[in-house]
Tab-separated table of C-alpha atoms in Angstrom:
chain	number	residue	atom	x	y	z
B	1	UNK	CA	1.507	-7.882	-11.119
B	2	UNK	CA	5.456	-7.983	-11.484
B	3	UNK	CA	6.766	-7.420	-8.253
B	4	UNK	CA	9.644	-5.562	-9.282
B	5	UNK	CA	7.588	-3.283	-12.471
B	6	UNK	CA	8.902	-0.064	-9.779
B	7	UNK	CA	12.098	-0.441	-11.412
B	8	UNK	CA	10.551	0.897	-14.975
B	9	UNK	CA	9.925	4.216	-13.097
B	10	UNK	CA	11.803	6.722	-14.755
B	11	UNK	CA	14.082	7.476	-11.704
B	12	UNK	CA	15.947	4.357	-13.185
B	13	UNK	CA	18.400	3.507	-15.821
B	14	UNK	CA	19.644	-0.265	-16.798
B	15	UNK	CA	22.431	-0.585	-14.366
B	16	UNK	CA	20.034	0.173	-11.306
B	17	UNK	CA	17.789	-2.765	-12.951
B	18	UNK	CA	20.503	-5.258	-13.677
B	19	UNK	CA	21.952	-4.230	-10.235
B	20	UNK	CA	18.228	-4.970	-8.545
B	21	UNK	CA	18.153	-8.854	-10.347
B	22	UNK	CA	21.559	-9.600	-9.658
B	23	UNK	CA	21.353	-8.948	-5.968
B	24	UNK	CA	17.842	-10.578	-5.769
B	25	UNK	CA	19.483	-13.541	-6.998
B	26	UNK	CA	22.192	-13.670	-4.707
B	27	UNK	CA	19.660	-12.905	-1.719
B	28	UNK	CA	17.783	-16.708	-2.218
B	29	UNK	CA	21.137	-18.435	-3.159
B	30	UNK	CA	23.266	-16.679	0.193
B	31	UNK	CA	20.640	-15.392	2.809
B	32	UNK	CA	18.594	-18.791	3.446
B	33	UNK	CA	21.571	-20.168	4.996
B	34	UNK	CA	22.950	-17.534	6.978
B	35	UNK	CA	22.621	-18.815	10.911
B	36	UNK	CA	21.086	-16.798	12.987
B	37	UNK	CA	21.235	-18.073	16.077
B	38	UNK	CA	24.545	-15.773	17.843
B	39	UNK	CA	23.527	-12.277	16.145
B	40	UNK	CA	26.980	-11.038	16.550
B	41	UNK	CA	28.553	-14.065	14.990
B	42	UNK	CA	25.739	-13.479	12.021
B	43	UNK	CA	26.752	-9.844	11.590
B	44	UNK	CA	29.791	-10.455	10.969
B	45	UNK	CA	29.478	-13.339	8.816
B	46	UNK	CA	27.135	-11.013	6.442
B	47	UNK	CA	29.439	-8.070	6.565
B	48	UNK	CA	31.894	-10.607	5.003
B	49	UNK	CA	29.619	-12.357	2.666
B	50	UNK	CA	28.438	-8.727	1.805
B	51	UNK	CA	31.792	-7.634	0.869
B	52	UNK	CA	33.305	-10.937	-0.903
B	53	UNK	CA	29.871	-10.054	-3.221
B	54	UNK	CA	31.355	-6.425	-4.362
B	55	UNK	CA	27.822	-5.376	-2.479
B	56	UNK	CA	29.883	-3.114	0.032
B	57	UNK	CA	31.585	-1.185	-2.556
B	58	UNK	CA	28.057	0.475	-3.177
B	59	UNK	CA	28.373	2.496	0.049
B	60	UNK	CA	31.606	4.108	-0.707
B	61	UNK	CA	32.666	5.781	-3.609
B	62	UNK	CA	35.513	5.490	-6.088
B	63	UNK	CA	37.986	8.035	-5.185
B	64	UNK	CA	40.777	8.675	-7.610
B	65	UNK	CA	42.059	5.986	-9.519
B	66	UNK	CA	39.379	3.706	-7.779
B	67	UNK	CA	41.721	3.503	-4.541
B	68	UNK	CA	38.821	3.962	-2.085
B	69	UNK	CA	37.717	0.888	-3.179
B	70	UNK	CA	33.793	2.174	-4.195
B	71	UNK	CA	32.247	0.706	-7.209
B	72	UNK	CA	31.077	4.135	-9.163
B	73	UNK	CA	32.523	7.345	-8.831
B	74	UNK	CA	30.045	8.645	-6.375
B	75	UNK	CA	27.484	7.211	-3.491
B	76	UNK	CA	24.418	6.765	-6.005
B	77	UNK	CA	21.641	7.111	-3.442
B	78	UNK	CA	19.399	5.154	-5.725
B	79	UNK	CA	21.551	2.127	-5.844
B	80	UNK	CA	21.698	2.025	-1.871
B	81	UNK	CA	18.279	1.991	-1.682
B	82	UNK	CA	17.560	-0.805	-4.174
B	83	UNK	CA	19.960	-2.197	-2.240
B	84	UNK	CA	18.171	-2.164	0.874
B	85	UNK	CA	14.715	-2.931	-0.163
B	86	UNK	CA	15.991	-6.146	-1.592
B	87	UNK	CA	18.186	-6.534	1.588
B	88	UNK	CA	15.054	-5.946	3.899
B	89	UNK	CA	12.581	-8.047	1.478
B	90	UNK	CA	14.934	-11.254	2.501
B	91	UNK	CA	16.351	-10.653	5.755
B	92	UNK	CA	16.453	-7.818	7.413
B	93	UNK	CA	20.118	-8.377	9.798
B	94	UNK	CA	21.533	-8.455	6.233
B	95	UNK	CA	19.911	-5.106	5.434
B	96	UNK	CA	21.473	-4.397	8.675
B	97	UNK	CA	24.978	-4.874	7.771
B	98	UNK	CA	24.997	-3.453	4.823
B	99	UNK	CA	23.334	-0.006	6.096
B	100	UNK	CA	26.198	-0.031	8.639
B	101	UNK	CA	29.256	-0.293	6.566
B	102	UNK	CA	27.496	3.274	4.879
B	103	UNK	CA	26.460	5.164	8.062
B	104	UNK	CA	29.274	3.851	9.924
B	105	UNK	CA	32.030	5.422	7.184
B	106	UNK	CA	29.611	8.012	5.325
B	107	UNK	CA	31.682	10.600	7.643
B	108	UNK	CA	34.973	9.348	6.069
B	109	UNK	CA	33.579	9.307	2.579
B	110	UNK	CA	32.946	13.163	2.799
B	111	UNK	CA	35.677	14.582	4.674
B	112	UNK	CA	38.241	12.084	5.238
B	113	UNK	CA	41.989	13.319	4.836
B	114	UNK	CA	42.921	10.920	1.814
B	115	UNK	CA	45.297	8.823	4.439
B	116	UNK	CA	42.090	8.278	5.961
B	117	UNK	CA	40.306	7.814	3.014
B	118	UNK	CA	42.562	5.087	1.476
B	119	UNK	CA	43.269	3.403	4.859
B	120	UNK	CA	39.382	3.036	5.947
B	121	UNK	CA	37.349	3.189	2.925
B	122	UNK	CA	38.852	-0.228	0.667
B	123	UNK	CA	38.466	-2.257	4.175
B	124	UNK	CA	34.983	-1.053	4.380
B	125	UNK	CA	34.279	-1.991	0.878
B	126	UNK	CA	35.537	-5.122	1.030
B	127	UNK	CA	34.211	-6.256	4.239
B	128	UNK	CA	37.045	-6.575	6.026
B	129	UNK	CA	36.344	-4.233	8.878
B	130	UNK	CA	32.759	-3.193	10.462
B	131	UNK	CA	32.075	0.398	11.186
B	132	UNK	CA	29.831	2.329	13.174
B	133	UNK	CA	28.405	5.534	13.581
B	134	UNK	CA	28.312	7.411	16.894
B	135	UNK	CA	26.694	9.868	17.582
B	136	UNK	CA	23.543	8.882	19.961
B	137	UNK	CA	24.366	9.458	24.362
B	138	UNK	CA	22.062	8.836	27.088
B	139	UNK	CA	20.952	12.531	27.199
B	140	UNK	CA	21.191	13.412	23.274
B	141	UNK	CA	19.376	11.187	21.213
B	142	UNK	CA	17.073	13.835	18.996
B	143	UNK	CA	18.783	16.521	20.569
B	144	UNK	CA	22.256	15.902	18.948
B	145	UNK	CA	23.810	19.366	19.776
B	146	UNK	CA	23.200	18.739	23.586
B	147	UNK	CA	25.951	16.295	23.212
B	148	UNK	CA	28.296	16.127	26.155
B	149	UNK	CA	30.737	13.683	25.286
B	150	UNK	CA	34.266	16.306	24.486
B	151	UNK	CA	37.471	15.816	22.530
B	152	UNK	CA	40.148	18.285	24.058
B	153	UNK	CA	43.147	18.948	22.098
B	154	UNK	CA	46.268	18.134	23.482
B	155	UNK	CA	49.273	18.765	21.268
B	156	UNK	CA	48.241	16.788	18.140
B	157	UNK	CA	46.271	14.025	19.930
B	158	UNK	CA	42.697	14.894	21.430
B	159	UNK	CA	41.736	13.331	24.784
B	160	UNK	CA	37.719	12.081	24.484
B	161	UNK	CA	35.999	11.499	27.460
B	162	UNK	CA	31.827	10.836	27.673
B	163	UNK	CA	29.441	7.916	26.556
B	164	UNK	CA	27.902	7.162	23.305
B	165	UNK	CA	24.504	4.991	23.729
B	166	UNK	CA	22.832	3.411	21.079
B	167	UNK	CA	25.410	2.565	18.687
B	168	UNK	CA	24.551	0.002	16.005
B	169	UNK	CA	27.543	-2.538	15.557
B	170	UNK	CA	28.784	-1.119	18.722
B	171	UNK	CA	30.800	-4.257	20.317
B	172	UNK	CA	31.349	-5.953	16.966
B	173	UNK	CA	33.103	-2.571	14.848
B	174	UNK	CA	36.177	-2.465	13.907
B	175	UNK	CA	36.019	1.478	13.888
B	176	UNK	CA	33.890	4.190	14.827
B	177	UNK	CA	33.409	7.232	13.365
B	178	UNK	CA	32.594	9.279	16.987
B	179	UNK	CA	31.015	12.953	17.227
B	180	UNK	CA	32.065	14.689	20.689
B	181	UNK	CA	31.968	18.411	21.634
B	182	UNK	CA	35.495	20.184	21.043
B	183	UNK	CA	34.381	23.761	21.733
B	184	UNK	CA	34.317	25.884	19.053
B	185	UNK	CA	31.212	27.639	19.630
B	186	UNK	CA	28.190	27.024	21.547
B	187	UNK	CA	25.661	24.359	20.643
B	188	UNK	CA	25.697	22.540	17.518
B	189	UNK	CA	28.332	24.836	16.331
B	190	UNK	CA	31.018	23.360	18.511
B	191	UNK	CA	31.297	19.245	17.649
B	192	UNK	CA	34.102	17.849	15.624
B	193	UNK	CA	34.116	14.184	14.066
B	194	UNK	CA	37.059	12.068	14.903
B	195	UNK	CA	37.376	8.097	13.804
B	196	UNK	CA	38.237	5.898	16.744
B	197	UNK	CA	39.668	2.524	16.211
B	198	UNK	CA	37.993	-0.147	18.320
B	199	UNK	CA	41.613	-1.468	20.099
B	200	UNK	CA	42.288	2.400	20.780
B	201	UNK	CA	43.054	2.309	24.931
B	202	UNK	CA	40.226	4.451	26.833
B	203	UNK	CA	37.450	3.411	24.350
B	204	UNK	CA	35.662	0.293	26.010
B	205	UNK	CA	32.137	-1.244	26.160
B	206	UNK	CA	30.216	-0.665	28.666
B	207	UNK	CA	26.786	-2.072	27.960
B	208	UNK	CA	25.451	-4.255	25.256
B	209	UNK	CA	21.647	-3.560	24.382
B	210	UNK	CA	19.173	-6.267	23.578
B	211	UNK	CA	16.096	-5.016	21.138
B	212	UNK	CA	13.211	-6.703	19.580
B	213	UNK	CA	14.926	-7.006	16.171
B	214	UNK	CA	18.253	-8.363	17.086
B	215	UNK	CA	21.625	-6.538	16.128
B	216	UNK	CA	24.252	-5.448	18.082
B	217	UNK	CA	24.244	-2.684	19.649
B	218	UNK	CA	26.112	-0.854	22.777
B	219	UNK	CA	26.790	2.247	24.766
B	220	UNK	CA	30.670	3.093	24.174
B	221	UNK	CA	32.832	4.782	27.113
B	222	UNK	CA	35.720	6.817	26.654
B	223	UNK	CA	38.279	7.684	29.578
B	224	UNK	CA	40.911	9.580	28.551
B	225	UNK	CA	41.021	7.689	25.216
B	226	UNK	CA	43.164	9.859	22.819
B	227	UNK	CA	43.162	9.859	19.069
B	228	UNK	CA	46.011	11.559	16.583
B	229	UNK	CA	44.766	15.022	15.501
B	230	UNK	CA	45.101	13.391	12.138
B	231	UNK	CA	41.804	10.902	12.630
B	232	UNK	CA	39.072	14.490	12.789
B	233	UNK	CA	37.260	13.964	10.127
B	234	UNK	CA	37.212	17.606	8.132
B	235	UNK	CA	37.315	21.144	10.043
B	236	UNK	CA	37.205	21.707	13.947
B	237	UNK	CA	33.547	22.918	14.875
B	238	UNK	CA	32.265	21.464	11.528
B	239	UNK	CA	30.985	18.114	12.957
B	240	UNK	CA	27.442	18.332	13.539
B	241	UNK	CA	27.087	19.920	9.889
B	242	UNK	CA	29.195	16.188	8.534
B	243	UNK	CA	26.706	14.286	10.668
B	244	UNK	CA	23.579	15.901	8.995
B	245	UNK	CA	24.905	15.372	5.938
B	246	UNK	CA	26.137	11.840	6.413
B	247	UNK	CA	22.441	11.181	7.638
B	248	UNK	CA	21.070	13.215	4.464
B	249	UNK	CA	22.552	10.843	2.122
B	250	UNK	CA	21.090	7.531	4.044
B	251	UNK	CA	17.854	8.485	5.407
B	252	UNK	CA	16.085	7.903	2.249
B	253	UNK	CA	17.830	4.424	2.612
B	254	UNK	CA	16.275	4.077	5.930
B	255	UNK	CA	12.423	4.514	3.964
B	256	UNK	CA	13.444	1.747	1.188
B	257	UNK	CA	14.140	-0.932	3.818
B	258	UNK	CA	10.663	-0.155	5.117
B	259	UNK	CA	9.728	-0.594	1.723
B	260	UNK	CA	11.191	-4.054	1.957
B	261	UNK	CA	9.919	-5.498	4.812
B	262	UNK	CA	6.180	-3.807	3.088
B	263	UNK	CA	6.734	-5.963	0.011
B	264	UNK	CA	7.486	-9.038	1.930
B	265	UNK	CA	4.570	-8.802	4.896
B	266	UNK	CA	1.990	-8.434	1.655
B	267	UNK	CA	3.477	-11.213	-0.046
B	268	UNK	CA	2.835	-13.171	2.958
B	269	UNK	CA	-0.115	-11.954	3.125
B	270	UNK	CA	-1.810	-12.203	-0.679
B	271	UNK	CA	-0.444	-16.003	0.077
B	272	UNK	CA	-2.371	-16.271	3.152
B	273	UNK	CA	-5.509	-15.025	1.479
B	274	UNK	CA	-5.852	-17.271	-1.192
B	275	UNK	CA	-4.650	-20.616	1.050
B	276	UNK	CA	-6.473	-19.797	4.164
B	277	UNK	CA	-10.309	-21.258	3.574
B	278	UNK	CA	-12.882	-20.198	6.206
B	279	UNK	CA	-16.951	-20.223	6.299
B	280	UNK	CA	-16.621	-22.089	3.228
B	281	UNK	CA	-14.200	-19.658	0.939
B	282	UNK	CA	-10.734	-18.270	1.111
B	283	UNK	CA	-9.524	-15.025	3.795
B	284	UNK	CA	-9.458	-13.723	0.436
B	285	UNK	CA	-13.232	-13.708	-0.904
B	286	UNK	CA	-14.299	-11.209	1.541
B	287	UNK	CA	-14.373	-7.949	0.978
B	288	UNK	CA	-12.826	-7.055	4.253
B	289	UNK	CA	-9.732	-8.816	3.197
B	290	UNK	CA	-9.980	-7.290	-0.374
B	291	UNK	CA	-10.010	-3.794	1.015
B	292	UNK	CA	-6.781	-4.330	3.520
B	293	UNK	CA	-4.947	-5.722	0.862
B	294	UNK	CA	-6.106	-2.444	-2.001
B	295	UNK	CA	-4.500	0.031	0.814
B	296	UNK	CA	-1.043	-2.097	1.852
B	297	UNK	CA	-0.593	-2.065	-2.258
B	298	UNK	CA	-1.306	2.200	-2.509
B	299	UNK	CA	0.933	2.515	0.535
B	300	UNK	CA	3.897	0.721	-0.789
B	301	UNK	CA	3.651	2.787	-3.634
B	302	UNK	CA	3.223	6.109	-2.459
B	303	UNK	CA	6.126	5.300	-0.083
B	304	UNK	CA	8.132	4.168	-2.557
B	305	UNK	CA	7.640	7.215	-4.800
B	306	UNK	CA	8.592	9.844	-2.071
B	307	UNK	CA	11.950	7.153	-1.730
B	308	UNK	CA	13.142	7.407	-4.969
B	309	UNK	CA	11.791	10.579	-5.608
B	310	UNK	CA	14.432	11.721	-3.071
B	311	UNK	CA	17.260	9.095	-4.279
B	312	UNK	CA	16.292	10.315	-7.597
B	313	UNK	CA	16.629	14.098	-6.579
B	314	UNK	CA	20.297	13.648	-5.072
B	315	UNK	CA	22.006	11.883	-7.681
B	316	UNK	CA	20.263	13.439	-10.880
B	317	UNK	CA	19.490	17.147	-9.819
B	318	UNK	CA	22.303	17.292	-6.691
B	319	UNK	CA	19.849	19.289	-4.598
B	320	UNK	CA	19.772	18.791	-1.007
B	321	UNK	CA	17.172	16.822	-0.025
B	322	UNK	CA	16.488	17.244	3.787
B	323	UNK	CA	12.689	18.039	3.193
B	324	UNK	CA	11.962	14.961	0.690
B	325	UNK	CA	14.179	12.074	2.500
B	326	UNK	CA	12.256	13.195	5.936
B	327	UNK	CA	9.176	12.908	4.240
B	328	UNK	CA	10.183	8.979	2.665
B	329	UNK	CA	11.582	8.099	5.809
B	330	UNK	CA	8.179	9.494	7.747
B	331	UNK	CA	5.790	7.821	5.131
B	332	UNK	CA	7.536	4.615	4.427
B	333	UNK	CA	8.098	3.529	7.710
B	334	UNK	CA	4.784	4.601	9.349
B	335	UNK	CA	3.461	2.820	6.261
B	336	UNK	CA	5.245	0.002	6.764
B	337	UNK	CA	4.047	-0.563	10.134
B	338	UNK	CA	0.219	-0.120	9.177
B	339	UNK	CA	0.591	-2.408	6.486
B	340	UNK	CA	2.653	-5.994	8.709
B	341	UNK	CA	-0.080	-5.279	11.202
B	342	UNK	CA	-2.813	-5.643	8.956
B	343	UNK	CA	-0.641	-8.701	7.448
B	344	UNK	CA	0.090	-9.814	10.792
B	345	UNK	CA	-4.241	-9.938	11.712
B	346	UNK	CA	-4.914	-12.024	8.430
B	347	UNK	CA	-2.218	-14.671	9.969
B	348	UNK	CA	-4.611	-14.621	13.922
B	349	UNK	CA	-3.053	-16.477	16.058
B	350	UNK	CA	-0.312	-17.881	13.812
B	351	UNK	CA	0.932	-14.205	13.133
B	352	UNK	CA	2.014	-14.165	16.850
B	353	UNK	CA	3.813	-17.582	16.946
B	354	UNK	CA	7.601	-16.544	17.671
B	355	UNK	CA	9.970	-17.127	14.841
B	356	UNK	CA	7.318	-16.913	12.285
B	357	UNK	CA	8.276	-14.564	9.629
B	358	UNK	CA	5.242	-11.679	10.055
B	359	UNK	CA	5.611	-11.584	13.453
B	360	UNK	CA	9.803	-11.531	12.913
B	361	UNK	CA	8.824	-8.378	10.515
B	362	UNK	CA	6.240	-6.795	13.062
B	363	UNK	CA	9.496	-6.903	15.220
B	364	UNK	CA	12.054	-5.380	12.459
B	365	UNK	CA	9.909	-2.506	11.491
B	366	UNK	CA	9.655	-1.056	14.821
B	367	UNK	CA	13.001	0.100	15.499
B	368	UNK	CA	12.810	1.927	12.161
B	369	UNK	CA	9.708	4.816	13.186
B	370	UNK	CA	12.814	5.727	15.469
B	371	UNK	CA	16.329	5.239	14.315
B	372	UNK	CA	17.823	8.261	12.386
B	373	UNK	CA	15.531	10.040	13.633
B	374	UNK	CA	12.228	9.783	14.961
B	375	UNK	CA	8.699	10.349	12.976
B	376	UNK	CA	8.431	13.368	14.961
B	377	UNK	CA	11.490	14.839	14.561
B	378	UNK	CA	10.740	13.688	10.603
B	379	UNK	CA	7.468	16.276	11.240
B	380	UNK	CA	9.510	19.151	12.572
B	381	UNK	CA	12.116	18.593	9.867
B	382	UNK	CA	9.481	18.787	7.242
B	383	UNK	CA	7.900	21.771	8.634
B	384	UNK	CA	11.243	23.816	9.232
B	385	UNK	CA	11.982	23.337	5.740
B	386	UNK	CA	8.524	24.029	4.624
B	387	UNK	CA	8.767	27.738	6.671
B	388	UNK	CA	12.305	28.398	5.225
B	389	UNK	CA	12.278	31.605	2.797
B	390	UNK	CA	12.609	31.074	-0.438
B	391	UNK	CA	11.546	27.609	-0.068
B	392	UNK	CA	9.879	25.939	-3.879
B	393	UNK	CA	10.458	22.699	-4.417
């Protein structure tokens, strides 16, 4: 079977094919020789290598007369999740980096001021700074609108004091785009998105986090640290709505590296099957074997039908897909997981060796089942959507 026949789905035209081979290409000449041995150092060194490529301008969009530095005129959801398959399929701290760059400025991209836009955007696309997206605290992780950290106004600065936890890229970024509680109205009605340079005075780092899957990651404090009025990203009161969205567009993204790290552990394991000889045959004469192997191949592609259904669904119909990139996100990495354990078992005690590449996947697929957002939350989004009047797609 061709390993890459998906791409002759119909959600697909030539450039998302030629796009697919050409970065597939440039994944076993680059990746291979990427060090990973000081995760920070690697990070950064991908971000670059990323955005020397022209792969970063994929995550940002064109803007007029291409001065925000994006390669086509709008975020094509579809690209940035062929993007990230392949990423994940070949190492998953590059998938990393690249996802970053999008989350970390997809706040910018939709309601920048155009200072901001041309200022942040072309360094984003080109690699030349790191963003990050924060919006995670100690006591508002699902829960988003029980935020505490708050921007007050003062003059035409605002003053942010609080903690973000769980920030991706936090300690390496070069920017973060930062979600605190101004006021405006109770709850969710009453954040406001600001973009906080790294070197700002009051923003500082107060805790690097280790995980299973390696990538930096931090809890941000902010004492008195004040930002020009200039640097909220859209209208007062209107952040929470520009952090659903920004998460809208690369949720989907979040199912396709699942999808990647799926198509690699059953590669690994269709090799294992037909090398590994036992009771006088291969792992892969029994039927046991044969059976695990039929479901990983129907669950990569169911999961990758609900992805690009949804990619397919933003850029060609430009619905909003809340209900269909919770349900890719929910599938494909639940999925995923199923399908590097059962790879993992057909490996015994090899699988668990540290450093070998299923058991480096069993590690990278974990994190996803929770980042931007939970499977649960994923449920309850699904079923809110689902109960919504007028509700038929």
């Amino acid at each position: 079977m061709n390993p890459a026949s998906w791409l002759e789905w119909p959600f697909f035209d030539q450039r998302h094919q030629e796009l697919a081979a050409g970065l597939d290409e440039w994944c076993l000449r680059t990746l291979s020789a990427v060090d990973h041995s000081d995760t920070d150092a690697a990070c950064r060194h991908l971000v670059r290598e990323l955005g020397a490529a022209g792969w970063l301008r994929m995550v940002v969009p064109q803007g007029p007369d291409g001065q925000w530095g994006g390669r086509w005129p709008e975020i094509d959801s579809r690209a940035v999740c062929i993007m990230r398959e392949t990423l994940a399929r070949h190492d998953g701290l590059a998938d990393f980096a690249f996802a970053m760059q999008g989350l970390g400025s997809g706040a910018i991209s939709l309601a920048g001021s155009e200072a901001i836009r041309q200022d942040y955007l072309p360094r984003v696309a080109s690699g030349k700074a790191i963003a990050a997206f924060a919006l995670s605290e100690p006591e508002a992780g699902s829960d988003v609108a029980a935020m505490s950290c708050e921007a007050r106004q003062e003059g035409d600065s605002y003053v942010l004091n609080g903690e973000k936890t769980w920030i991706s890229n936090g300690g390496i970024a070069d920017f973060y785009c930062v979600f605190a509680r101004t006021g405006e109205a109770p709850g969710a009605r009453g954040i406001s998105a600001f973009v906080v340079d790294a070197d700002t005075p009051g923003l500082s780092i107060s805790e690097r986090i280790d995980v299973t899957a390696p990538h930096p990651l931090a809890t941000l404090s902010f004492n008195n640290c004040r930002v020009p009025a200039t640097h909220r990203l859209g209208d007062a009161g209107q952040g929470f709505k520009l952090a659903m969205m920004t998460l809208d567009i690369f949720r989907a993204s979040v199912a396709a590296a699942a999808l990647g790290f799926a198509r690699h552990a059953l590669a690994l394991a269709l090799d294992r099957a037909k090398s590994r000889h036992m009771f006088g045959q291969t792992l892969g004469d029994l039927q046991l074997t044969q059976a695990a192997l039929g479901e990983m191949a129907c669950d990569i592609d169911a999961a990758a039908l609900l992805t690009y259904r949804a990619a397919w669904l933003r850029d060609v119909k430009s619905v909003r897909t809340t209900r269909e990139a919770a349900m890719a996100k929910m599938a494909a990495t639940e999925s995923a997981q199923r399908i590097i354990d059962r790879a993992l078992q057909m490996f015994g005690a090899a699988g668990v060796v540290s450093g070998a590449p299923i058991e480096k996947l069993y590690r990278e697929i974990r994190a996803l089942r929770i980042y931007e957002g939970a499977t649960e939350v994923q449920k309850l989004i699904i079923a809110r959507e689902l109960l919504k009047d007028g509700e038929d797609r």
